[in-house]
Amino acid sequence: MTAAGRISDILWRNPRLLLVLLITPPALWLGIIYLGALFALLAQSFFSIDEFSGLIRYEWTLKTYGDLLRPANFDIIRRTVVMAALVTVASAIIAFPIAYFAARYARGRWKAVFYLGIMLPLWSSYLVKVYSWKLILAKEGILSWAFETLHLTWLLEGYLAIPLVGGNSLSVSPTGTFIVFVYVWLPFMILPIQAALERVPASMVEAAGDLGATPAQTFRTVLLPLALPGVIAGSIFTFSLTLGDYIIPQIIGTSARFIGLAVYQYQGTAGNIPLAAAFAIVPIVIMGLYLWWAKRQGAFDAL
Amino acid sequence: MRSDRAPLWLRIAAGGGLLFLHLPILLIFVYAFTTEERTYQWPPPGLTLHWFGAAWNRPDIWAALGLSVKVASISTVIALVLGTLCAAAVSRSRFFGREVISLLVILPIALPGIITGISLRSAFSLAEIPFSFWTIVLGHATFCVVVVYNNAVARFRRVSGNLVEASMDLGANAFQTFRFVILPNIATALLAGGMLAFALSFDEVIVTTFTAGQQQTLPIWMLEELVRPRQRPVTNVVAMVVVIVTFLPILGAYYLTRGTDTVAGSGK
Amino acid sequence: MSIAVSFQGVARHFGAVRAVDGVDIDIAEGEFFAMLGPSGSGKTTCLRLIAGFEQPTAGSIRLFGAEVRDLPPYRRAVNTVFQDYALFPHLNVRDNVAYGLMIAGQPRAARHRAAEEALEMVALPGYGARKPSELSGGQRQRVALARALVNKPRVLLLDEPLGALDLKLREAMQDELKSLQRRLGITFVFVTHDQGEALSMADRVAVFNEGRIVQVGAPEDIYYRPEVPFVADFVGSSNILPPALTGLPRIAAIRPEAVRLAGTGLRATVTAASFLGAATRITLDAGGTRLTALLPRGAARPEVGAAVHLDWDAADLHQMAGGA
C-alpha cells in the first residue's frame, strides 16, 4: 500500500480531518491578518494623539470619538452621506433600463455584448476611469467644447454659477464629483438588478398585461417590487463604495472633504492614526445599520 | 403573444447607458496621441506618437510597472491557494462556522477599501512592522481570495458530489481523484479566478496607499500624476496601456468560463 | 452458494433521521437482487453503504464474508452505476470506461482494448472518441454500465439506472440488463422505486419502508402473497379487505385482476369506470370499502351507479400478518 493510499484511507475514515486541513490555512490568514487588522483599527480608535508631541498615547479614551463630533468633522460625515445617497439614487435610475434590457430582451450575441459591456467597465482600471473624467470635465475639455459647438455655453455657465452644485468648472464642482461617483459605481448597481430581473419569468409580465395593466402599471406593480431586492443589493455597493472613497473627491471636485479623504489625510500627513481610525469606524457603523435594514428587505437573495 | 422587441425608450436608455460606460474610456485612447502638452484641450490640436517613446524611456514607469507585476503575481498565487482550499471546504459539506467562513472571505471586498487599508495601516503601526513589498502583498492577497473563491466554489459544488464518488468507486484514492477528476474540472475556473485576481491586484490603489509607504506601484504612480501632474501626455499613454493590459485577463476569464454555471467577474 | 453481501443489524442515522434502521439481508453470489421502495425508504442509503460512500452507524456489513467497515470505496470489489451516470465530463467515452483500469495501472494499449470490448458489450462500438455530452441519455447509461463492468466487479450496484430513460428505452434496457447479468454471472444489486422493474428483472426483491425491509422474496411472492398492507398497496395496487367482507380472521389482500363481476357474492356499487386499452378499470364501493377491479377485454362493462356482485377464487385472496 502506497503512502498516498494510506493517507487517503485516514482521510476517508475521518472526514472532519480533511475539512480541518482544508479550512485551516484560509481561516488563519483571514482570521489573523484581516480580523486582526480590523481589531487593530478598533483599538487605535480608542487611543488618542498628544497634541504637543504629535505621538500616539496608548491609553484607552473616548476623546478621539469626541473629536468626531466637532462641527468641522460632523460636516464631513453629513456631506459624505448625502453624496452617497444621491449617487445611489442616480445609479439606480440609470442602471435599471440597462439591467432590464439585458435581462429580458438581450439574446444570443446581444447577451454577450451586454455582459462584456457591463463587465469591462467594471473591471477596467479605477484610476483610468477617474482620469478620463478629468479630461472630459476640464475647462478646455470635450464637454465645454460640446456646449460651445451647440451654442449652449450660457447654459453651462449658468449652471456653474449656482452655489452648492457649481464651481469654477465642472471638474472642480460638486456636480463633477457626483458624476464621477455615479460613473465609477454604476456597474455595481446594474449587475444585482439584472440578476433579480432575470429571475422574473417573462410570463409574469405578460400575465400582468393580460389582466389589463398598462405598461406603466406593470412596471410599478410587478417589475419594481420584484427588482427591489436587486436595487437594494446594488445600493449596498454604491453606498458603501462612496462612503469609503478618497480618490475621486481629491481629483475631481472642490477641496471639501469626505470621510475617506479625512481618513487618508489624518493617517498620512497629520500622522493622527487614532482620529483616522475613528473616522473609518463611521462608514462601518452606517453600513452595519444599512445592511441590517437591507437584510430585513430580503436584499441578499439577489446577491 | 409575446413581444420580443423592446420598446424604443428602453432601447435608447439601455444603449445610452452602455455608451455612458464606454465613451470615457475610449476618450483616453485619443488623448494618448495628442500634441497638446499642458492642458486637456479638445479637440486635440494635432496627433503624434511622440509620447509613446517618452513613456518608454521613463525609468520610474518601468520601476512602478515591475513592482505592480511582482505584487500581483505573488498575491495571485497566495489567493489561488487560499481561495481554492476555502472553496473546497465550503462546497464539501455543511459544518459549524461555514457561514462565518464565507462571510470572512467576502468581507475584505464588501467593506470599503479604505477600511481594509486603514485597518492594515493601524495593525502595522501597532505591531511596528515597517512597510515593505510584503506589506503590499499581505493586503492584496487578502482581497483577492474572494475572486478565486467565487469562481471556484460553484464549480466545486458540481464536481464534489457524484463525480468524486464515481472516481473512488472505480478505485481511485483521494489524491488520484483530485488529480484525475477534480483538478481537470476546476482548472478553467481557477485560471479565470487567477486572471481576475491579477487584474484586481494590478489595478488596486485604495488599499495600497496605506500599505506601500514610499514604494510606487503603477496605480500609485498614476495617482501621483493625477494629483500633481508633471507630464500629462505621458500619463495619457500609461492610462491607455493600463486599459489594454487589464482588458486582456478579463476577456480571457470570460472566454474560459463562458457557458458554465458561473461566469467570471461576478465577484468584484 | 456463497453469500456476496451480508447486512446484520445495519443502521445509518443522519442526526435524528433514521435513513436505515436495522436491516438484515443476505444476497447470494450471482443473484439479481432488487431493492424496492418509495423515495426516502432507505434503499439508496443501503446501496451507498455497500459501495462505501456511507458508513453504518451500527451493525456489520460483509462482502464475501469479510467485514468492510474500514474499507474505503476504492478498496472494495464493487462498482456502481449511478442514477445520473456521473460520467466524467472532461474525458471522452474511452477514457471514461478505461478510468478504473488506468487507476489500476494497466498500460494504455491494454486498457483501450478492454474499453473497446466493454463498449461492444453494451452495443456502443466505435463511440470511444466522443464526449459524454454528445451522447443521448440511453447511450450515457450504457457507457456508465461499461465503465463499471470493465473492472470485472464481483458485485455491481445499480442506483435507479433506468429512471431517466423514456418508457420504450427502459423496457429494452430491462431485458438487456437481465441477459447481461445471466451471461456474466455477476451479483447485481438494483435499486428502484418502480415495482414493475423490480418484479420483471430480479430473482429476489426486498421491499423497503421507513428504513426497514418489510418483505423479502421472489417476485411472485411479493406480488401475490404480500405479508403486510404496505407491500400489498405499494406493489401493484391491491384491494385490502377487512375481515367483515371476507369472513376470514384477518385482513386480506386481493389483486384487481383477480376480482370478477358475478351473479352472486359481495355486493358493491360502481363509482367509476375507465377504459385502459387492454382492460377496463372500475372503481367500486362495498359497504364503505373502496375496491378496484380490472376487467379483461370483452367483459361486460357495468354502468356507473350500477349495483353488482363481486367474486374471486379463494386462492387469490391472501391473508396478511399486520393489522389494518
PDB file of C-alpha atoms in Angstrom, chain A residues 2 4-5 7-8 11-12 15-16 18-19 21-23 25-27 29-31 33-38 40-41 43-44 47 56 58 94 97-98 100-101 104-105 107 112-136 138 140-142 145 179 182-183 186-188 190-191 202 206 237 240-241 243-247 250-251 259-261 263-264 267-268 273 276-277 280-281 283-284 287, chain B residues 1-7 9-11 13-15 17-18 20-22 24-25 27-28 31 39-43 78 82 85-86 88-90 92-96 101 104-105 107-112 114-116 118-123 125-126 137-138 141-142 145 147 168 173-175 196-197 199-200 203 205-207 209-210 218-220 222-223 226-227 229 232 235-236 239 242-243 246-247 250-251 254-255 263-268:
ATOM      1  CA  THR A   2       1.440   3.372  -1.005  1.00  0.00           C
ATOM      2  CA  ALA A   4      -0.688   8.288  -0.575  1.00  0.00           C
ATOM      3  CA  GLY A   5      -3.109   5.390  -0.302  1.00  0.00           C
ATOM      4  CA  ILE A   7      -3.126   8.906   3.955  1.00  0.00           C
ATOM      5  CA  SER A   8      -6.186   8.704   1.731  1.00  0.00           C
ATOM      6  CA  LEU A  11      -8.873  10.943   5.426  1.00  0.00           C
ATOM      7  CA  TRP A  12     -11.752   8.686   4.366  1.00  0.00           C
ATOM      8  CA  PRO A  15     -13.865  13.302   7.028  1.00  0.00           C
ATOM      9  CA  ARG A  16     -13.543  16.011   9.701  1.00  0.00           C
ATOM     10  CA  LEU A  18      -9.822  16.652   5.768  1.00  0.00           C
ATOM     11  CA  LEU A  19     -12.144  19.571   6.422  1.00  0.00           C
ATOM     12  CA  LEU A  21      -6.837  20.597   6.807  1.00  0.00           C
ATOM     13  CA  LEU A  22      -8.644  22.451   4.045  1.00  0.00           C
ATOM     14  CA  ILE A  23     -10.062  25.243   6.130  1.00  0.00           C
ATOM     15  CA  PRO A  25      -4.851  27.953   6.052  1.00  0.00           C
ATOM     16  CA  PRO A  26      -7.522  30.367   4.742  1.00  0.00           C
ATOM     17  CA  ALA A  27      -9.119  30.696   8.174  1.00  0.00           C
ATOM     18  CA  TRP A  29      -4.861  34.019   7.029  1.00  0.00           C
ATOM     19  CA  LEU A  30      -8.171  35.853   7.116  1.00  0.00           C
ATOM     20  CA  GLY A  31      -8.548  35.489  10.859  1.00  0.00           C
ATOM     21  CA  ILE A  33      -4.399  39.286   9.027  1.00  0.00           C
ATOM     22  CA  TYR A  34      -7.827  40.629   8.264  1.00  0.00           C
ATOM     23  CA  LEU A  35      -9.760  40.310  11.504  1.00  0.00           C
ATOM     24  CA  GLY A  36      -6.579  41.165  13.399  1.00  0.00           C
ATOM     25  CA  ALA A  37      -6.263  44.335  11.364  1.00  0.00           C
ATOM     26  CA  LEU A  38      -9.890  45.242  11.972  1.00  0.00           C
ATOM     27  CA  ALA A  40      -6.202  46.953  15.435  1.00  0.00           C
ATOM     28  CA  LEU A  41      -8.337  49.610  13.770  1.00  0.00           C
ATOM     29  CA  ALA A  43      -8.127  49.613  19.165  1.00  0.00           C
ATOM     30  CA  GLN A  44      -6.481  52.604  17.506  1.00  0.00           C
ATOM     31  CA  PHE A  47      -6.281  55.799  21.579  1.00  0.00           C
ATOM     32  CA  ILE A  56       0.072  58.394  19.834  1.00  0.00           C
ATOM     33  CA  TYR A  58      -1.653  54.239  24.070  1.00  0.00           C
ATOM     34  CA  ILE A  94     -29.518  54.870 -14.905  1.00  0.00           C
ATOM     35  CA  PRO A  97     -33.052  50.231 -18.135  1.00  0.00           C
ATOM     36  CA  ILE A  98     -29.678  48.655 -18.883  1.00  0.00           C
ATOM     37  CA  TYR A 100     -33.884  45.346 -17.692  1.00  0.00           C
ATOM     38  CA  PHE A 101     -32.875  45.246 -21.329  1.00  0.00           C
ATOM     39  CA  ARG A 104     -35.319  40.490 -20.682  1.00  0.00           C
ATOM     40  CA  TYR A 105     -34.542  41.356 -24.282  1.00  0.00           C
ATOM     41  CA  ARG A 107     -30.467  37.262 -26.601  1.00  0.00           C
ATOM     42  CA  ALA A 112     -22.668  38.628 -24.744  1.00  0.00           C
ATOM     43  CA  VAL A 113     -22.358  42.264 -25.824  1.00  0.00           C
ATOM     44  CA  PHE A 114     -24.272  43.425 -22.779  1.00  0.00           C
ATOM     45  CA  TYR A 115     -22.407  41.087 -20.467  1.00  0.00           C
ATOM     46  CA  LEU A 116     -18.999  42.285 -21.609  1.00  0.00           C
ATOM     47  CA  GLY A 117     -20.310  45.831 -21.949  1.00  0.00           C
ATOM     48  CA  ILE A 118     -21.015  45.867 -18.232  1.00  0.00           C
ATOM     49  CA  MET A 119     -18.110  43.690 -17.143  1.00  0.00           C
ATOM     50  CA  LEU A 120     -15.305  45.523 -18.956  1.00  0.00           C
ATOM     51  CA  PRO A 121     -16.001  48.942 -17.405  1.00  0.00           C
ATOM     52  CA  LEU A 122     -16.467  47.231 -14.031  1.00  0.00           C
ATOM     53  CA  TRP A 123     -13.040  45.657 -14.180  1.00  0.00           C
ATOM     54  CA  SER A 124     -11.110  48.288 -16.052  1.00  0.00           C
ATOM     55  CA  SER A 125      -8.757  50.437 -14.091  1.00  0.00           C
ATOM     56  CA  TYR A 126     -10.429  52.597 -11.488  1.00  0.00           C
ATOM     57  CA  LEU A 127      -7.811  55.328 -11.752  1.00  0.00           C
ATOM     58  CA  VAL A 128      -8.026  55.429 -15.522  1.00  0.00           C
ATOM     59  CA  LYS A 129     -11.798  55.817 -15.262  1.00  0.00           C
ATOM     60  CA  VAL A 130     -11.410  58.718 -12.847  1.00  0.00           C
ATOM     61  CA  TYR A 131      -8.706  60.193 -15.028  1.00  0.00           C
ATOM     62  CA  SER A 132     -10.863  60.022 -18.149  1.00  0.00           C
ATOM     63  CA  TRP A 133     -13.403  62.250 -16.402  1.00  0.00           C
ATOM     64  CA  LYS A 134     -10.721  64.738 -15.549  1.00  0.00           C
ATOM     65  CA  LEU A 135     -10.194  65.017 -19.298  1.00  0.00           C
ATOM     66  CA  ILE A 136     -13.916  65.256 -20.026  1.00  0.00           C
ATOM     67  CA  ALA A 138     -11.769  70.014 -17.739  1.00  0.00           C
ATOM     68  CA  GLU A 140     -10.923  73.190 -22.055  1.00  0.00           C
ATOM     69  CA  GLY A 141     -12.210  69.602 -22.355  1.00  0.00           C
ATOM     70  CA  ILE A 142     -14.692  67.828 -24.555  1.00  0.00           C
ATOM     71  CA  TRP A 145     -16.367  72.079 -26.400  1.00  0.00           C
ATOM     72  CA  ILE A 179     -20.978  62.432 -11.949  1.00  0.00           C
ATOM     73  CA  VAL A 182     -22.111  57.569 -10.474  1.00  0.00           C
ATOM     74  CA  TYR A 183     -19.967  56.576 -13.430  1.00  0.00           C
ATOM     75  CA  LEU A 186     -22.731  52.169 -11.973  1.00  0.00           C
ATOM     76  CA  PRO A 187     -21.791  48.571 -12.960  1.00  0.00           C
ATOM     77  CA  PHE A 188     -22.104  47.546  -9.306  1.00  0.00           C
ATOM     78  CA  ILE A 190     -26.517  47.080 -12.860  1.00  0.00           C
ATOM     79  CA  LEU A 191     -25.404  43.533 -12.031  1.00  0.00           C
ATOM     80  CA  ALA A 202     -41.414  36.823 -18.789  1.00  0.00           C
ATOM     81  CA  GLU A 206     -47.372  39.116 -19.759  1.00  0.00           C
ATOM     82  CA  PHE A 237     -22.239  48.594  -3.153  1.00  0.00           C
ATOM     83  CA  SER A 240     -20.514  51.664   0.766  1.00  0.00           C
ATOM     84  CA  LEU A 241     -18.056  52.460  -2.015  1.00  0.00           C
ATOM     85  CA  LEU A 243     -18.638  56.313   1.798  1.00  0.00           C
ATOM     86  CA  GLY A 244     -15.126  54.956   1.661  1.00  0.00           C
ATOM     87  CA  ASP A 245     -13.690  56.592  -1.431  1.00  0.00           C
ATOM     88  CA  TYR A 246     -10.978  59.200  -1.034  1.00  0.00           C
ATOM     89  CA  ILE A 247      -9.542  59.458  -4.504  1.00  0.00           C
ATOM     90  CA  GLN A 250      -9.330  64.525  -4.335  1.00  0.00           C
ATOM     91  CA  ILE A 251      -9.075  64.663  -8.111  1.00  0.00           C
ATOM     92  CA  ILE A 259     -14.893  60.695   5.116  1.00  0.00           C
ATOM     93  CA  GLY A 260     -12.417  58.762   3.004  1.00  0.00           C
ATOM     94  CA  LEU A 261     -10.309  61.805   2.343  1.00  0.00           C
ATOM     95  CA  VAL A 263      -9.149  59.192   6.968  1.00  0.00           C
ATOM     96  CA  TYR A 264      -6.431  59.393   4.354  1.00  0.00           C
ATOM     97  CA  GLN A 267      -3.276  58.993   8.913  1.00  0.00           C
ATOM     98  CA  GLY A 268      -0.900  60.466   6.350  1.00  0.00           C
ATOM     99  CA  ILE A 273      -3.960  57.375  13.222  1.00  0.00           C
ATOM    100  CA  ALA A 276      -8.337  58.345  11.147  1.00  0.00           C
ATOM    101  CA  ALA A 277      -9.390  55.056  12.756  1.00  0.00           C
ATOM    102  CA  ALA A 280     -13.132  54.811   9.479  1.00  0.00           C
ATOM    103  CA  ILE A 281     -15.489  53.337  12.063  1.00  0.00           C
ATOM    104  CA  PRO A 283     -18.827  54.028   7.479  1.00  0.00           C
ATOM    105  CA  ILE A 284     -18.714  50.636   9.199  1.00  0.00           C
ATOM    106  CA  MET A 287     -23.116  50.236   6.582  1.00  0.00           C
TER     107      MET A 287
ATOM    108  CA  MET B   1     -48.425  36.707 -27.662  1.00  0.00           C
ATOM    109  CA  ARG B   2     -45.064  37.822 -26.555  1.00  0.00           C
ATOM    110  CA  SER B   3     -43.243  40.810 -27.998  1.00  0.00           C
ATOM    111  CA  ASP B   4     -39.546  40.151 -28.257  1.00  0.00           C
ATOM    112  CA  ARG B   5     -38.708  43.671 -29.274  1.00  0.00           C
ATOM    113  CA  ALA B   6     -38.025  46.166 -26.567  1.00  0.00           C
ATOM    114  CA  PRO B   7     -39.882  49.478 -26.628  1.00  0.00           C
ATOM    115  CA  TRP B   9     -37.447  54.266 -24.951  1.00  0.00           C
ATOM    116  CA  LEU B  10     -35.914  51.205 -23.340  1.00  0.00           C
ATOM    117  CA  ARG B  11     -33.544  50.599 -26.230  1.00  0.00           C
ATOM    118  CA  ALA B  13     -31.968  54.223 -22.356  1.00  0.00           C
ATOM    119  CA  ALA B  14     -30.073  50.923 -22.341  1.00  0.00           C
ATOM    120  CA  GLY B  15     -27.907  51.817 -25.321  1.00  0.00           C
ATOM    121  CA  GLY B  17     -26.271  53.716 -20.601  1.00  0.00           C
ATOM    122  CA  LEU B  18     -23.760  51.436 -22.296  1.00  0.00           C
ATOM    123  CA  PHE B  20     -22.033  56.341 -20.992  1.00  0.00           C
ATOM    124  CA  LEU B  21     -19.994  53.450 -19.591  1.00  0.00           C
ATOM    125  CA  HIS B  22     -17.654  53.154 -22.561  1.00  0.00           C
ATOM    126  CA  PRO B  24     -14.946  57.960 -21.351  1.00  0.00           C
ATOM    127  CA  ILE B  25     -12.563  55.011 -21.592  1.00  0.00           C
ATOM    128  CA  LEU B  27     -11.517  59.018 -24.951  1.00  0.00           C
ATOM    129  CA  ILE B  28      -8.268  58.030 -23.239  1.00  0.00           C
ATOM    130  CA  TYR B  31      -5.644  61.711 -25.691  1.00  0.00           C
ATOM    131  CA  THR B  39      -3.820  71.317 -20.965  1.00  0.00           C
ATOM    132  CA  TYR B  40      -6.609  68.808 -21.663  1.00  0.00           C
ATOM    133  CA  GLN B  41      -7.639  70.704 -24.781  1.00  0.00           C
ATOM    134  CA  TRP B  42     -10.347  69.191 -27.004  1.00  0.00           C
ATOM    135  CA  PRO B  43     -10.251  68.583 -29.887  1.00  0.00           C
ATOM    136  CA  ILE B  78      -1.478  33.164  -2.494  1.00  0.00           C
ATOM    137  CA  LEU B  82      -6.283  30.070  -0.091  1.00  0.00           C
ATOM    138  CA  LEU B  85      -8.862  25.491  -0.160  1.00  0.00           C
ATOM    139  CA  CYS B  86     -11.717  27.599   1.126  1.00  0.00           C
ATOM    140  CA  ALA B  88     -13.188  23.050  -1.419  1.00  0.00           C
ATOM    141  CA  ALA B  89     -14.075  23.114   2.272  1.00  0.00           C
ATOM    142  CA  VAL B  90     -17.259  25.128   1.905  1.00  0.00           C
ATOM    143  CA  ARG B  92     -17.754  19.761   0.539  1.00  0.00           C
ATOM    144  CA  SER B  93     -20.029  19.765   3.489  1.00  0.00           C
ATOM    145  CA  ARG B  94     -22.081  21.783   5.860  1.00  0.00           C
ATOM    146  CA  PHE B  95     -20.147  22.397   9.017  1.00  0.00           C
ATOM    147  CA  PHE B  96     -20.260  24.597  12.002  1.00  0.00           C
ATOM    148  CA  ILE B 101     -16.002  31.479   6.731  1.00  0.00           C
ATOM    149  CA  LEU B 104     -14.959  36.301   6.264  1.00  0.00           C
ATOM    150  CA  VAL B 105     -13.907  35.738   2.654  1.00  0.00           C
ATOM    151  CA  LEU B 107     -15.744  40.955   3.999  1.00  0.00           C
ATOM    152  CA  PRO B 108     -12.469  42.430   2.657  1.00  0.00           C
ATOM    153  CA  ILE B 109     -14.240  43.325  -0.585  1.00  0.00           C
ATOM    154  CA  ALA B 110     -17.641  44.134   0.916  1.00  0.00           C
ATOM    155  CA  LEU B 111     -16.286  46.788   3.276  1.00  0.00           C
ATOM    156  CA  PRO B 112     -14.924  49.901   1.569  1.00  0.00           C
ATOM    157  CA  ILE B 114     -10.323  52.350   2.839  1.00  0.00           C
ATOM    158  CA  ILE B 115     -11.355  50.278   5.870  1.00  0.00           C
ATOM    159  CA  THR B 116      -9.127  47.407   4.810  1.00  0.00           C
ATOM    160  CA  ILE B 118      -6.559  51.853   7.394  1.00  0.00           C
ATOM    161  CA  SER B 119      -7.011  48.605   9.337  1.00  0.00           C
ATOM    162  CA  LEU B 120      -3.806  47.168   7.945  1.00  0.00           C
ATOM    163  CA  ARG B 121      -2.089  50.506   8.474  1.00  0.00           C
ATOM    164  CA  SER B 122      -3.231  50.502  12.115  1.00  0.00           C
ATOM    165  CA  ALA B 123      -2.054  46.944  12.596  1.00  0.00           C
ATOM    166  CA  SER B 125       1.675  50.683  13.252  1.00  0.00           C
ATOM    167  CA  LEU B 126       0.726  48.797  16.425  1.00  0.00           C
ATOM    168  CA  VAL B 137       1.186  41.651  -0.836  1.00  0.00           C
ATOM    169  CA  LEU B 138      -0.498  40.973   2.502  1.00  0.00           C
ATOM    170  CA  ALA B 141      -3.795  38.674  -1.302  1.00  0.00           C
ATOM    171  CA  THR B 142      -6.479  39.249   1.341  1.00  0.00           C
ATOM    172  CA  VAL B 145      -9.075  35.483  -2.169  1.00  0.00           C
ATOM    173  CA  VAL B 147     -12.326  36.428  -6.532  1.00  0.00           C
ATOM    174  CA  MET B 168     -13.491   6.453  -5.750  1.00  0.00           C
ATOM    175  CA  ASN B 173      -7.918   7.193  -3.764  1.00  0.00           C
ATOM    176  CA  ALA B 174      -8.304  10.794  -2.626  1.00  0.00           C
ATOM    177  CA  PHE B 175      -5.130  12.029  -4.318  1.00  0.00           C
ATOM    178  CA  LEU B 196      -9.224  38.289 -12.370  1.00  0.00           C
ATOM    179  CA  ALA B 197      -7.250  38.322  -9.126  1.00  0.00           C
ATOM    180  CA  ALA B 199      -6.268  42.262 -12.747  1.00  0.00           C
ATOM    181  CA  LEU B 200      -7.705  43.307  -9.401  1.00  0.00           C
ATOM    182  CA  ASP B 203      -5.116  47.985 -10.581  1.00  0.00           C
ATOM    183  CA  VAL B 205      -4.789  51.762  -5.341  1.00  0.00           C
ATOM    184  CA  ILE B 206      -7.049  52.404  -2.335  1.00  0.00           C
ATOM    185  CA  VAL B 207      -5.614  49.761  -0.020  1.00  0.00           C
ATOM    186  CA  THR B 209      -1.664  53.686  -0.474  1.00  0.00           C
ATOM    187  CA  PHE B 210      -1.970  52.564   3.145  1.00  0.00           C
ATOM    188  CA  LEU B 218       1.824  51.653 -11.178  1.00  0.00           C
ATOM    189  CA  PRO B 219      -1.562  52.830  -9.816  1.00  0.00           C
ATOM    190  CA  ILE B 220       0.224  54.844  -7.138  1.00  0.00           C
ATOM    191  CA  MET B 222      -0.712  57.323 -11.710  1.00  0.00           C
ATOM    192  CA  LEU B 223      -2.356  58.749  -8.622  1.00  0.00           C
ATOM    193  CA  LEU B 226      -3.288  62.900 -11.228  1.00  0.00           C
ATOM    194  CA  VAL B 227      -2.812  64.884  -8.034  1.00  0.00           C
ATOM    195  CA  PRO B 229       0.621  66.387 -12.949  1.00  0.00           C
ATOM    196  CA  ARG B 232       0.294  64.907 -18.820  1.00  0.00           C
ATOM    197  CA  THR B 235       0.134  59.815 -18.149  1.00  0.00           C
ATOM    198  CA  ASN B 236      -2.309  59.510 -21.051  1.00  0.00           C
ATOM    199  CA  ALA B 239      -3.536  55.086 -18.871  1.00  0.00           C
ATOM    200  CA  VAL B 242      -3.280  50.023 -18.429  1.00  0.00           C
ATOM    201  CA  VAL B 243      -6.727  49.814 -20.059  1.00  0.00           C
ATOM    202  CA  THR B 246      -6.434  44.896 -17.808  1.00  0.00           C
ATOM    203  CA  PHE B 247      -8.882  44.077 -20.616  1.00  0.00           C
ATOM    204  CA  ILE B 250     -10.969  39.912 -18.238  1.00  0.00           C
ATOM    205  CA  LEU B 251     -11.688  38.788 -21.783  1.00  0.00           C
ATOM    206  CA  TYR B 254     -14.829  35.449 -19.828  1.00  0.00           C
ATOM    207  CA  TYR B 255     -13.985  33.018 -22.603  1.00  0.00           C
ATOM    208  CA  VAL B 263     -19.380  33.478 -15.457  1.00  0.00           C
ATOM    209  CA  ALA B 264     -16.289  35.225 -14.271  1.00  0.00           C
ATOM    210  CA  GLY B 265     -16.376  38.668 -12.816  1.00  0.00           C
ATOM    211  CA  SER B 266     -19.330  38.274 -10.536  1.00  0.00           C
ATOM    212  CA  GLY B 267     -17.040  38.761  -7.598  1.00  0.00           C
ATOM    213  CA  LYS B 268     -15.627  42.232  -7.820  1.00  0.00           C
TER     214      LYS B 268
END
